[in-house]
Coordinates of C-alpha atoms in Angstrom, one line a residue:
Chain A
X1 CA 44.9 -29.0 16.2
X2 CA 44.6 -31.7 19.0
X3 CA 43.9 -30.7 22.4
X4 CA 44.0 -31.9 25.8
X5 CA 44.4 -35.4 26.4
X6 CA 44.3 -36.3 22.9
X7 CA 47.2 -34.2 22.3
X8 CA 48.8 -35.2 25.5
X9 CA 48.3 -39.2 23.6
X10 CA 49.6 -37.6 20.2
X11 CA 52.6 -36.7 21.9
X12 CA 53.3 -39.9 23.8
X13 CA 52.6 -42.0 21.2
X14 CA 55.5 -40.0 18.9
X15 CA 57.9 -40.3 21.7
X16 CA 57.7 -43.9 22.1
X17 CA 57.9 -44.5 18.5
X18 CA 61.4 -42.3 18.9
X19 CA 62.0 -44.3 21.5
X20 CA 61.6 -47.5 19.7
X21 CA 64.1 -46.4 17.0
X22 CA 66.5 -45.4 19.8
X23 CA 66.0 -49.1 21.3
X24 CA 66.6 -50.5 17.4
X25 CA 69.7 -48.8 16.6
X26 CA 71.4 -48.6 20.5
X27 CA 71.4 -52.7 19.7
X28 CA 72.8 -52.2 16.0
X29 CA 75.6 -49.6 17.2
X30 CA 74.5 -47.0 15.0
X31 CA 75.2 -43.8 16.6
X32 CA 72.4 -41.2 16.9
X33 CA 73.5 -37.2 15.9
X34 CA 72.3 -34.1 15.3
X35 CA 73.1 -32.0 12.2
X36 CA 72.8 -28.6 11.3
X37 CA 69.6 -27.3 9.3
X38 CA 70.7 -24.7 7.2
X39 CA 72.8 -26.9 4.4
X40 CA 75.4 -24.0 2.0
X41 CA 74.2 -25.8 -1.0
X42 CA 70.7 -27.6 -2.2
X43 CA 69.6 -31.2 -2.2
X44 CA 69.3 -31.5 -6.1
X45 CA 66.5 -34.8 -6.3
X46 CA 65.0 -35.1 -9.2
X47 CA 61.3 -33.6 -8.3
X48 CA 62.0 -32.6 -5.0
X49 CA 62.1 -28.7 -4.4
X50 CA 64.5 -27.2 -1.5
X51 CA 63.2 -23.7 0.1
X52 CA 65.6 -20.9 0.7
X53 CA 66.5 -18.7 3.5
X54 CA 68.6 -15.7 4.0
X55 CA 70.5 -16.1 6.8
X56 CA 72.3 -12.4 6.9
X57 CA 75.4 -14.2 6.8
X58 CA 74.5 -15.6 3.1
X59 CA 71.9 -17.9 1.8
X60 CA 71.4 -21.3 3.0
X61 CA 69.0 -24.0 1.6
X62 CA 66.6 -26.0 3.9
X63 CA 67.8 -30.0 3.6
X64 CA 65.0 -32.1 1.7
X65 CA 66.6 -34.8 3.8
X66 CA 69.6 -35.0 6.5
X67 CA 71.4 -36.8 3.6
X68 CA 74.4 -34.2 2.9
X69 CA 75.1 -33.5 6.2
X70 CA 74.7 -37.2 7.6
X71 CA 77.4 -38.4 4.5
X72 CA 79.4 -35.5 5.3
X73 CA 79.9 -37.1 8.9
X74 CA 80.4 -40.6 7.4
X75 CA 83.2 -39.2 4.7
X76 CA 84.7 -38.0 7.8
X77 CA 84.6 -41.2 10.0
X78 CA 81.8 -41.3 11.6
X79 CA 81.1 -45.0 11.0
X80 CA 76.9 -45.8 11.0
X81 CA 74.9 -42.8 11.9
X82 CA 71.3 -41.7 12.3
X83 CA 69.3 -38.9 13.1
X84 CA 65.5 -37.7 13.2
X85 CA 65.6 -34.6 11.7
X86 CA 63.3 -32.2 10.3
X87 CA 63.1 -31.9 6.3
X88 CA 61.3 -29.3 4.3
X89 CA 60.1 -29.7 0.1
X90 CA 58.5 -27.0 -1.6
X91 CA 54.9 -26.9 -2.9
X92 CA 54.2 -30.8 -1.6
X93 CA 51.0 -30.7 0.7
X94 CA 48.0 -33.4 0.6
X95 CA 47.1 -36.1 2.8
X96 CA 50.8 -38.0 2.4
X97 CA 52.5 -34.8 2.0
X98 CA 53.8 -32.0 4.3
X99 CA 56.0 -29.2 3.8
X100 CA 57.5 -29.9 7.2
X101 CA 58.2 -33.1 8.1
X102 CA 60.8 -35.3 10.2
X103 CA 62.8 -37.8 7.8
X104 CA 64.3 -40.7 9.9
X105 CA 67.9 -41.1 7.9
X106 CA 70.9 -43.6 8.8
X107 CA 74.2 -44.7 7.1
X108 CA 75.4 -48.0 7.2
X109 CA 79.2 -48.7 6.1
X110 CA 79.8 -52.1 5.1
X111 CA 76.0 -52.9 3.8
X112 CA 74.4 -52.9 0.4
X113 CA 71.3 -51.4 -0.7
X114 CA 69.9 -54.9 -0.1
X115 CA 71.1 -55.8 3.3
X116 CA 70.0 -52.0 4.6
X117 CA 66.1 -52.8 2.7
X118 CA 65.9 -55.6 5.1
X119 CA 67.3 -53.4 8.4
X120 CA 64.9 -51.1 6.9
X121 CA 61.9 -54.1 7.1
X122 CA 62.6 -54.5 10.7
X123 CA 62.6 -51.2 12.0
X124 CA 59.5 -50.6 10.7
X125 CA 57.7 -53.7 11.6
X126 CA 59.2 -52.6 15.5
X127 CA 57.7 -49.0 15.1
X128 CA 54.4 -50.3 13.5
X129 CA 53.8 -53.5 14.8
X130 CA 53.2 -55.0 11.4
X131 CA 54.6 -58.1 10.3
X132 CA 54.2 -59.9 6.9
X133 CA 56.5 -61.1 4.3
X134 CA 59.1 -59.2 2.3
X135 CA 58.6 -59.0 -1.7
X136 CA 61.4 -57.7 -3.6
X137 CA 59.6 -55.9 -6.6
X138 CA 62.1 -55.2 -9.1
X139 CA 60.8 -51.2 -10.8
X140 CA 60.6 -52.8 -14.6
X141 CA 58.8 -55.8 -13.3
X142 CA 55.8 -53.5 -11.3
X143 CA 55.2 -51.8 -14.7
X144 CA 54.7 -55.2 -16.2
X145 CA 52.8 -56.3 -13.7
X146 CA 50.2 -53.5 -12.9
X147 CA 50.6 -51.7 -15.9
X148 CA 51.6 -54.4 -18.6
X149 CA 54.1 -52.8 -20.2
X150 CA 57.6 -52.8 -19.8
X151 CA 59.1 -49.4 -19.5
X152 CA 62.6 -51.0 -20.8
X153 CA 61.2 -52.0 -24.2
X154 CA 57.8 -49.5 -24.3
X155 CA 58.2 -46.5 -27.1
X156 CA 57.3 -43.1 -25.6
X157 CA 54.0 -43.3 -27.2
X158 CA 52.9 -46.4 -25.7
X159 CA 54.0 -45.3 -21.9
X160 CA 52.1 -42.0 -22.4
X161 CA 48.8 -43.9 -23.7
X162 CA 49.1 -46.1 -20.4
X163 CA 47.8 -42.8 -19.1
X164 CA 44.5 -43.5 -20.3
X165 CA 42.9 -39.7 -20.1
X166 CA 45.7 -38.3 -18.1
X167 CA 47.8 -38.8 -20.8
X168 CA 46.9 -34.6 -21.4
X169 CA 48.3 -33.9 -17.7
X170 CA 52.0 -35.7 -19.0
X171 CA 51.9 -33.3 -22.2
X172 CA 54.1 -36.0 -23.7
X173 CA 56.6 -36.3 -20.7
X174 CA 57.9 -39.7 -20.7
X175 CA 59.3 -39.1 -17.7
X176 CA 56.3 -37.9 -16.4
X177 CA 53.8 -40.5 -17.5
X178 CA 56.1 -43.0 -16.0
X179 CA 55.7 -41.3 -12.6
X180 CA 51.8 -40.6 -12.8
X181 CA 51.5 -44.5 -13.6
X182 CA 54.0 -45.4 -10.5
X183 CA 51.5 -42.5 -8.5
X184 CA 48.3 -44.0 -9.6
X185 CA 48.7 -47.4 -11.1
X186 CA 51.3 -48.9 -8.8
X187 CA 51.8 -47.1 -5.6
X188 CA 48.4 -48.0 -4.4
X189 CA 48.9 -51.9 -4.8
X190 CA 52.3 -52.5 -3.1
X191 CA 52.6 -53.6 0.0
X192 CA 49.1 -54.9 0.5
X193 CA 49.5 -57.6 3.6
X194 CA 53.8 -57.6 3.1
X195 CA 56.5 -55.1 3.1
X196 CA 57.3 -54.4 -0.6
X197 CA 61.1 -53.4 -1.5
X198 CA 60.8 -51.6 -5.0
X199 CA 64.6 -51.9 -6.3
X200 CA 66.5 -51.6 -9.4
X201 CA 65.5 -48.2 -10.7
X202 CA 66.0 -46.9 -13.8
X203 CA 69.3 -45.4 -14.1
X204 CA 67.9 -41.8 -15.0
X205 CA 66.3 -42.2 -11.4
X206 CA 69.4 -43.0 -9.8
X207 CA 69.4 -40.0 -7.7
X208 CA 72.8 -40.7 -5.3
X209 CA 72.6 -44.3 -6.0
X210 CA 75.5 -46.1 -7.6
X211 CA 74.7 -47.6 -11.1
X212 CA 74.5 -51.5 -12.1
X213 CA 73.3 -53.9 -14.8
X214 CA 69.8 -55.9 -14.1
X215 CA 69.9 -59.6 -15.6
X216 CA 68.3 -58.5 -18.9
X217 CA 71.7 -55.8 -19.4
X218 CA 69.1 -53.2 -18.8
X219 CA 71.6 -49.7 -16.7
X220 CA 69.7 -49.6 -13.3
X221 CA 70.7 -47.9 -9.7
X222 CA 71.0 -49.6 -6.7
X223 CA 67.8 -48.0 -4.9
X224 CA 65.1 -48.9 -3.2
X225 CA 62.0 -47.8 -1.7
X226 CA 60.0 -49.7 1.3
X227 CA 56.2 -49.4 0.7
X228 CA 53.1 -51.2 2.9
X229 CA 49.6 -50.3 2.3
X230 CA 50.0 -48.2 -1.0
X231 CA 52.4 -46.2 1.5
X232 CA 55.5 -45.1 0.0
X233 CA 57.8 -45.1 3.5
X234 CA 61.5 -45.1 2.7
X235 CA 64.1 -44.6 0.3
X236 CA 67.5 -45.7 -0.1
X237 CA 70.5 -46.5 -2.0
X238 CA 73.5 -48.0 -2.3
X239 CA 75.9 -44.8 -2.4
X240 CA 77.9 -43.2 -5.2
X241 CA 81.2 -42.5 -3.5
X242 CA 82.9 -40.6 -5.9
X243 CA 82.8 -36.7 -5.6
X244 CA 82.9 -36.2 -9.6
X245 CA 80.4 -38.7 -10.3
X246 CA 78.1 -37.0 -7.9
X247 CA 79.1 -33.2 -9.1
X248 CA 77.9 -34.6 -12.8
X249 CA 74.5 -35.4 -11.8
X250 CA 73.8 -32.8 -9.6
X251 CA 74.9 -30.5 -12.7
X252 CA 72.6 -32.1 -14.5
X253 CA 69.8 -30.8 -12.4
X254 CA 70.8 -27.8 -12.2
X255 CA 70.8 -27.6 -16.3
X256 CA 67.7 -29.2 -16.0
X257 CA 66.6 -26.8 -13.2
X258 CA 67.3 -23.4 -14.3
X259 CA 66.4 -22.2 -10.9
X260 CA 69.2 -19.6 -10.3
X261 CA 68.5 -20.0 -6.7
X262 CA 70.0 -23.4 -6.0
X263 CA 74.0 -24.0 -6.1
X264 CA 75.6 -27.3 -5.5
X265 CA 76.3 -28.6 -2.0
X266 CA 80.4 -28.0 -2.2
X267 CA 80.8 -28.8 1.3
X268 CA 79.4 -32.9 0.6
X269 CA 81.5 -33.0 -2.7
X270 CA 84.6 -31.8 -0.8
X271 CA 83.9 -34.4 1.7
X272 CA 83.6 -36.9 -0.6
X273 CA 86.6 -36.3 -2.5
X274 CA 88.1 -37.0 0.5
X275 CA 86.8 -40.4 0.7
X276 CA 84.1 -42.1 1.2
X277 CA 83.3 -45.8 2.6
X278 CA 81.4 -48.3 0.3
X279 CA 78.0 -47.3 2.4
X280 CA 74.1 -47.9 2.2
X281 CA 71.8 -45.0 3.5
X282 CA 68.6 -44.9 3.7
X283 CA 65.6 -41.9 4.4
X284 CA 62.4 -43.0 6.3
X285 CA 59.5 -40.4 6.2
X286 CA 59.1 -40.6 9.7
X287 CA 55.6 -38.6 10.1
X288 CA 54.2 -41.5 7.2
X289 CA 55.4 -44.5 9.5
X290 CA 53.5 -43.2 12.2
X291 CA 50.4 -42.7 9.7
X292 CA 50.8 -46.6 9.0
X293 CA 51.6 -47.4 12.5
X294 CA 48.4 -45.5 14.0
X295 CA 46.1 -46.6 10.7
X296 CA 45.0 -42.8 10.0
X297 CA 44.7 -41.4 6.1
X298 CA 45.8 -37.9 6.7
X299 CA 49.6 -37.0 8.0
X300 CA 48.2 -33.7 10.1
X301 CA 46.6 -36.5 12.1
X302 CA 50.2 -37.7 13.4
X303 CA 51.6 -34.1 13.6
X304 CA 51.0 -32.4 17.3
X305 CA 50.9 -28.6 15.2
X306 CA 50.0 -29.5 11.3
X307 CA 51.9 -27.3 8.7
X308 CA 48.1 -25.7 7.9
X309 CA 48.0 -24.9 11.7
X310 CA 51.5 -23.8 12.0
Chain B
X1 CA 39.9 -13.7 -14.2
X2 CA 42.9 -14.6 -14.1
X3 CA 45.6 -17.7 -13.6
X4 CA 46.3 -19.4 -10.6
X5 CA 48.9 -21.9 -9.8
X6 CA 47.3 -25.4 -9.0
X7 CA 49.5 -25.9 -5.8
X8 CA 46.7 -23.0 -4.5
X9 CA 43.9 -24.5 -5.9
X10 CA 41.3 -25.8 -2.8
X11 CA 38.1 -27.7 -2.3
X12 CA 35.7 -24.9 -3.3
X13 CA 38.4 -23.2 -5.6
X14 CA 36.1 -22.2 -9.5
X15 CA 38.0 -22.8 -12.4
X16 CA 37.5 -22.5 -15.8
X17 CA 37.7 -25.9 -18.2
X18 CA 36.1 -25.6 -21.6
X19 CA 35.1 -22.5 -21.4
X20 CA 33.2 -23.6 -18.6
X21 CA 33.0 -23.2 -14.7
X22 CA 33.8 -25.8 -12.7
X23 CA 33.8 -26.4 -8.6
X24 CA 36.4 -27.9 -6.9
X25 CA 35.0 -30.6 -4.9
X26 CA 38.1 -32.5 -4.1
X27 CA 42.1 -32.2 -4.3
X28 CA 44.6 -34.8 -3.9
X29 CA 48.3 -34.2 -4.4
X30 CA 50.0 -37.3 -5.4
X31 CA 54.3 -38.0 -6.5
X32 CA 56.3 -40.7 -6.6
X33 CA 58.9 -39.8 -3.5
X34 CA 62.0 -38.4 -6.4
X35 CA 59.7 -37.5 -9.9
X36 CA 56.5 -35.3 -10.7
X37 CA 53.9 -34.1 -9.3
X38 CA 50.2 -34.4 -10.1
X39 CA 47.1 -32.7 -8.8
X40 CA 44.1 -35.0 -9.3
X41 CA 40.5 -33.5 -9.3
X42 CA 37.0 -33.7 -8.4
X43 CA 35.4 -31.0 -10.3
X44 CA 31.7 -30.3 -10.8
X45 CA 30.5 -28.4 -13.9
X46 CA 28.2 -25.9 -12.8
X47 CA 26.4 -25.5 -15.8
X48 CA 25.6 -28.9 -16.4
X49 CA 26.2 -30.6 -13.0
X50 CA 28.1 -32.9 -14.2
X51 CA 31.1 -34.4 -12.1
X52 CA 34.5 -35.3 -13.8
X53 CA 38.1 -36.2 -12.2
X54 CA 41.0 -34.2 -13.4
X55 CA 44.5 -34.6 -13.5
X56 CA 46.7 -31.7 -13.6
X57 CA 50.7 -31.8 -13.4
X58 CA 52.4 -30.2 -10.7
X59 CA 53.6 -26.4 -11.2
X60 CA 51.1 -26.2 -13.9
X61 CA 48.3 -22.6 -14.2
X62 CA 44.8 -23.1 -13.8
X63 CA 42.5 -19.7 -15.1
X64 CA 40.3 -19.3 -11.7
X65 CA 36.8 -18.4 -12.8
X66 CA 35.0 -15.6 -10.9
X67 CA 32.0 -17.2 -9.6
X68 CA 30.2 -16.0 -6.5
X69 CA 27.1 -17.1 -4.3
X70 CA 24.7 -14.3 -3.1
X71 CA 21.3 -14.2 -1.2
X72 CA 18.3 -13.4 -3.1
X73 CA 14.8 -13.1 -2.6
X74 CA 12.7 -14.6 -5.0
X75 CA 10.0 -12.0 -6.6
X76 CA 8.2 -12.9 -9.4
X77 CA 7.8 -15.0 -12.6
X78 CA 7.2 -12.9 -15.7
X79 CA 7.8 -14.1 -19.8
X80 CA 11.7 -13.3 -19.0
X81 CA 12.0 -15.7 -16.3
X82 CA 12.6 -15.6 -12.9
X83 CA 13.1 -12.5 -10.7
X84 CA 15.1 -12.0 -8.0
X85 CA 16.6 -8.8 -5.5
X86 CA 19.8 -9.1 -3.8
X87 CA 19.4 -8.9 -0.3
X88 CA 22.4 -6.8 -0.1
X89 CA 22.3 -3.6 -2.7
X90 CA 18.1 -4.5 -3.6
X91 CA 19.4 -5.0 -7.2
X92 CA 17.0 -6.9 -9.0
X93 CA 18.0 -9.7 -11.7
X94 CA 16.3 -11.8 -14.1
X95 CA 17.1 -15.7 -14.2
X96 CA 16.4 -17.0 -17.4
X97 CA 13.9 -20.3 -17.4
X98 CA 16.4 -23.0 -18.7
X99 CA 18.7 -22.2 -15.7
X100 CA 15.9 -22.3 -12.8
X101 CA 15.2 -26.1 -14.3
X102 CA 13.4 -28.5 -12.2
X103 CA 13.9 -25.8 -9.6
X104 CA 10.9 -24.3 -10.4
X105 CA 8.9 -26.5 -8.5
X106 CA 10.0 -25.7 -5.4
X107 CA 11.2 -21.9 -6.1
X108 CA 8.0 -19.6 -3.8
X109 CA 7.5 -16.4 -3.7
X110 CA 9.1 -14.5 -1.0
X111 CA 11.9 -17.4 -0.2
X112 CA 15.3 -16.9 0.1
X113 CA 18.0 -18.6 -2.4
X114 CA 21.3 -18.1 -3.3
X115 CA 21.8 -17.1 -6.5
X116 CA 25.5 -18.3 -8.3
X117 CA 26.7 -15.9 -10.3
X118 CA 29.5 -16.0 -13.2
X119 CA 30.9 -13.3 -14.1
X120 CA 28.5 -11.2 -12.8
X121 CA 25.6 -13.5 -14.6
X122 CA 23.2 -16.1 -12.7
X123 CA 24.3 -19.7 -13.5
X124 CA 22.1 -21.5 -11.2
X125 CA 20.1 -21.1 -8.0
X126 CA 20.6 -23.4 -4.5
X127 CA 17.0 -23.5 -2.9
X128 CA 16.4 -23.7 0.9
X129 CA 17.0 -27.7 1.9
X130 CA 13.6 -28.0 2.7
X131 CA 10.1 -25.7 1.7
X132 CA 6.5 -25.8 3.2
X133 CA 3.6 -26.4 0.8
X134 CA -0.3 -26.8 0.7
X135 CA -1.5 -30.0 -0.9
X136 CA -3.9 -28.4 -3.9
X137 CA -5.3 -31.9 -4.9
X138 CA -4.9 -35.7 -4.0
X139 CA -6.7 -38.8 -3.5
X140 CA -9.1 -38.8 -0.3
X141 CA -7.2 -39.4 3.1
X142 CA -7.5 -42.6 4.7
X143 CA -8.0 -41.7 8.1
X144 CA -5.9 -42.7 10.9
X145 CA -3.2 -44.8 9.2
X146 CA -0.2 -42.3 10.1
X147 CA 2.2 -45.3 10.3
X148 CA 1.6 -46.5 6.6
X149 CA 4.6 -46.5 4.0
X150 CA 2.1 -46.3 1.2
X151 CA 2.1 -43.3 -0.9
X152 CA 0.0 -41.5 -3.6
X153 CA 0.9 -38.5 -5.9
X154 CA -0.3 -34.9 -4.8
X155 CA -0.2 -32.0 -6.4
X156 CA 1.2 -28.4 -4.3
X157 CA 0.0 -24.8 -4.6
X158 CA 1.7 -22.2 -5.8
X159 CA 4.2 -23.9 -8.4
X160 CA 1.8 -27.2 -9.2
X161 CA 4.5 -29.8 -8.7
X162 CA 3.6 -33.7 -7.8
X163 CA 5.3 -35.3 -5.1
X164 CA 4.9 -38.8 -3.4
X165 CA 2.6 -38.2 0.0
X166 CA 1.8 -40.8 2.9
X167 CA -1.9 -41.7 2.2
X168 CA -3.3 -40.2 5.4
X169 CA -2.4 -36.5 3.5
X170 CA -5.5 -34.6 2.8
X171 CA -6.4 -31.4 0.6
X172 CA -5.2 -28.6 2.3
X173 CA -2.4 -29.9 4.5
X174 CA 0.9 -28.2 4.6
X175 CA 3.8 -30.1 4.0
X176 CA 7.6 -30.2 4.1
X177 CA 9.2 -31.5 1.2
X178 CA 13.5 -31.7 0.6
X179 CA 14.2 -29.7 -2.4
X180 CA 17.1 -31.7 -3.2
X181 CA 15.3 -35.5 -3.0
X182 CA 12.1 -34.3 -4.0
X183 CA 10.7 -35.7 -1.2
X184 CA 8.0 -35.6 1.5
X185 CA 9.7 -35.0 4.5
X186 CA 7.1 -34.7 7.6
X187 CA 3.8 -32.7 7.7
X188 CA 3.1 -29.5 9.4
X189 CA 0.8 -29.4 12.4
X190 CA -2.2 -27.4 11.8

């Protein structure tokens, strides 16, 4: 752990970067809140474990991200919201990863996934001080490029050889081939001198994002992530607003899942049934924009009490 | 010895591979932000020395191999091999002469090593970083040149090994040599 003065700088350096944000979204009139951390139901991202607690009053899941709570406040007329809040996945530690960690999330009614990719741009350029071009990187078109295959038309067999000798690691996962190429292959070349937007997933990675056509006819969602330097830094989508389609795919986890721990988050389909706005929202790991902001490799350097410490 | 999940695995964890033990040199922990996780790593045979990357899936079980260092004196060579006494219960243990290797060169009577063992059987030895020997034979010493970067082969008591000497080294000198480079590392004063 840090100590004297260098802590002292840690902890200065954090709070202007919150400060910063404050600045950026006091001028955007995107309110700041607080939400409660002990969600009645489970984020249910594909790859992304939520932790339990007991609360002696029932269980309650740890939030992956402020999402539910942050779209329960917009269902109920909150107009454009943020908050820095703390976010918790299971079994992710390295030098990108924490178990703890503060997710910087904000709702914008009225914007699309693109418009809130380039607020997304300028926030972190303000935080970091990095400028640079924007590239928008369409997902199909990074496989083509740094892999040279296109996951659209490419057979199982042919993704899982891209794999070179990992391909034993995938066990022939398509699914997971395509995410140790994106991990290995990809990840580390976006964003090298400009702010890459990675858009147009494949619609079995759409996650919350609504669904759409690219210009080949080819079922995509309307997300996007925000990488510079190799660093993968946000995530966002255009949002499904409709409680059923939402309660399908989270089922669909679940069956997928078979963790009997996890339930649905009732209390953000509920919300949603009640209407929703046509809204963009987006999650920025905010420990990783400090990383990339400070220039260090490891995210315990940007954390005043590092999970291994904590 | 039993299976561990890789999410525990850590630089220094032994695993098994092959049938064979491994060291754990490195870990990363990589995944796409919503999608799978992978564990890629630098392992090190300990057999054979040789280094390999790994990549292992997230959630996956490793078998963890039960490997342990432990400080030995040397003894004596006899037509088994290489004996040794842990400094611990005053066992004594026999190190076959394939596994000592190159080792031998450096490996002097009386001198503490560790001794890896798997499964309760030596594997390989770590020698002290650096030794102290007595030039047996070289070429005469030229006299006074202590600043010269030119070598000449000399042979060491005790084990007869040939290492690379300054040329002002005479017959009879002690020297420090690094076990691990194999070089002459400094002389010791008389």
């Amino acid at each position: 752990m840090n100590q004297g003065s260098g802590l002292r700088a840690l902890l200065q350096r954090r709070t202007a970067a919150v400060a910063a944000v404050r600045s950026f979204f006091a001028a955007r009139d995107v309110l700041e809140v607080d939400v409660p951390v002990l969600q009645g139901g489970a984020n249910l991202d594909h790859g992304v474990v939520p932790m339990a607690v007991e609360t002696g009053r029932g269980r309650r899941f740890l939030p992956t991200s402020p999402e539910h709570p942050l779209k329960r406040l917009v269902a109920a007329g909150a107009g454009a919201v943020w908050a820095l809040s703390p976010a918790f996945r299971h079994g992710e530690q390295g030098r990108r990863h924490s178990p703890e960690f503060r997710m910087l999330e904000w709702y914008r009614p009225g914007l699309d996934d693109a418009a809130l990719a380039n607020e997304v741009v300028a926030l972190c350029q303000l935080v970091t001080g990095l400028d640079g071009p924007t590239t928008v990187l369409p997902w199909r078109e990074a496989y083509r490029t740094f892999v040279g295959l296109d996951p659209a038309s490419a057979d199982d067999a042919a993704v899982i050889a891209a794999c070179g000798p990992d391909a034993t690691a995938v066990a022939g996962d398509r699914g997971a081939a395509l995410d140790l190429l994106m991990a290995t292959r990809i990840e580390p070349r976006l964003g090298l001198g400009e702010w890459t937007v990675l858009t147009d997933y494949p619609a079995s990675g759409c996650a919350q994002a609504r669904l759409r056509h690219d210009q080949d006819g080819w079922p995509v969602a309307a997300r996007f992530e925000v990488y510079r330097n190799g660093l993968e830094l946000a995530n966002g989508y255009h949002e499904v607003t409709a409680a059923n389609e939402l309660a399908g795919r989270f089922q669909l986890e679940l069956d997928q899942r078979q963790d009997p721990r996890l339930v649905m988050d009732q209390g953000l389909l509920a919300a949603l049934a009640n209407g929703f706005p046509d809204c963009a929202g987006v999650a920025v790991g905010f420990d990783r924009l400090l990383m990339l902001a400070w220039g260090v490799e490891d995210i315990a350097q940007v954390q005043a009490i590092p999970f291994a410490e904590a | 010895m039993g299976s561990m999940n890789i999410g525990d695995v850590n630089k220094g964890s032994k695993l098994i591979f092959d049938n064979a033990p491994w060291n754990v040199q490195e870990v990363n922990f990589v995944k796409p932000g919503k999608g799978n996780a992978f564990y890629k790593l630098r392992v090190q045979n300990l057999l054979t020395r040789n280094v390999l990357e790994k990549t292992l899936r997230g959630g996956e079980k490793c078998e963890s191999a039960d490997v342990n260092d432990t400080d030995m004196e040397f003894l004596y060579q006899d037509a088994n091999g290489y004996n040794f006494m842990d400094q611990t219960s005053f066992e004594q243990m026999s190190v076959s002469t394939e596994r000592i290797g190159d080792d031998k060169d450096f490996l002097l009577e009386n001198s503490q090593v560790v001794v890896t063992l798997w499964n309760g059987e030596p594997i390989a030895i770590r020698l002290p970083n650096t030794v102290e020997m007595e030039i047996d034979y070289t070429e005469p010493a030229v006299k006074g040149d202590t600043q010269s970067r030119v070598m000449k082969e000399a042979k060491l008591k005790a084990t007869g090994a040939t290492v690379k000497v300054p040329i002002f080294c005479a017959i009879g000198d002690r020297i420090k040599v690094n076990t691990q480079t194999r070089e002459y590392s400094g002389r010791v004063d008389k």
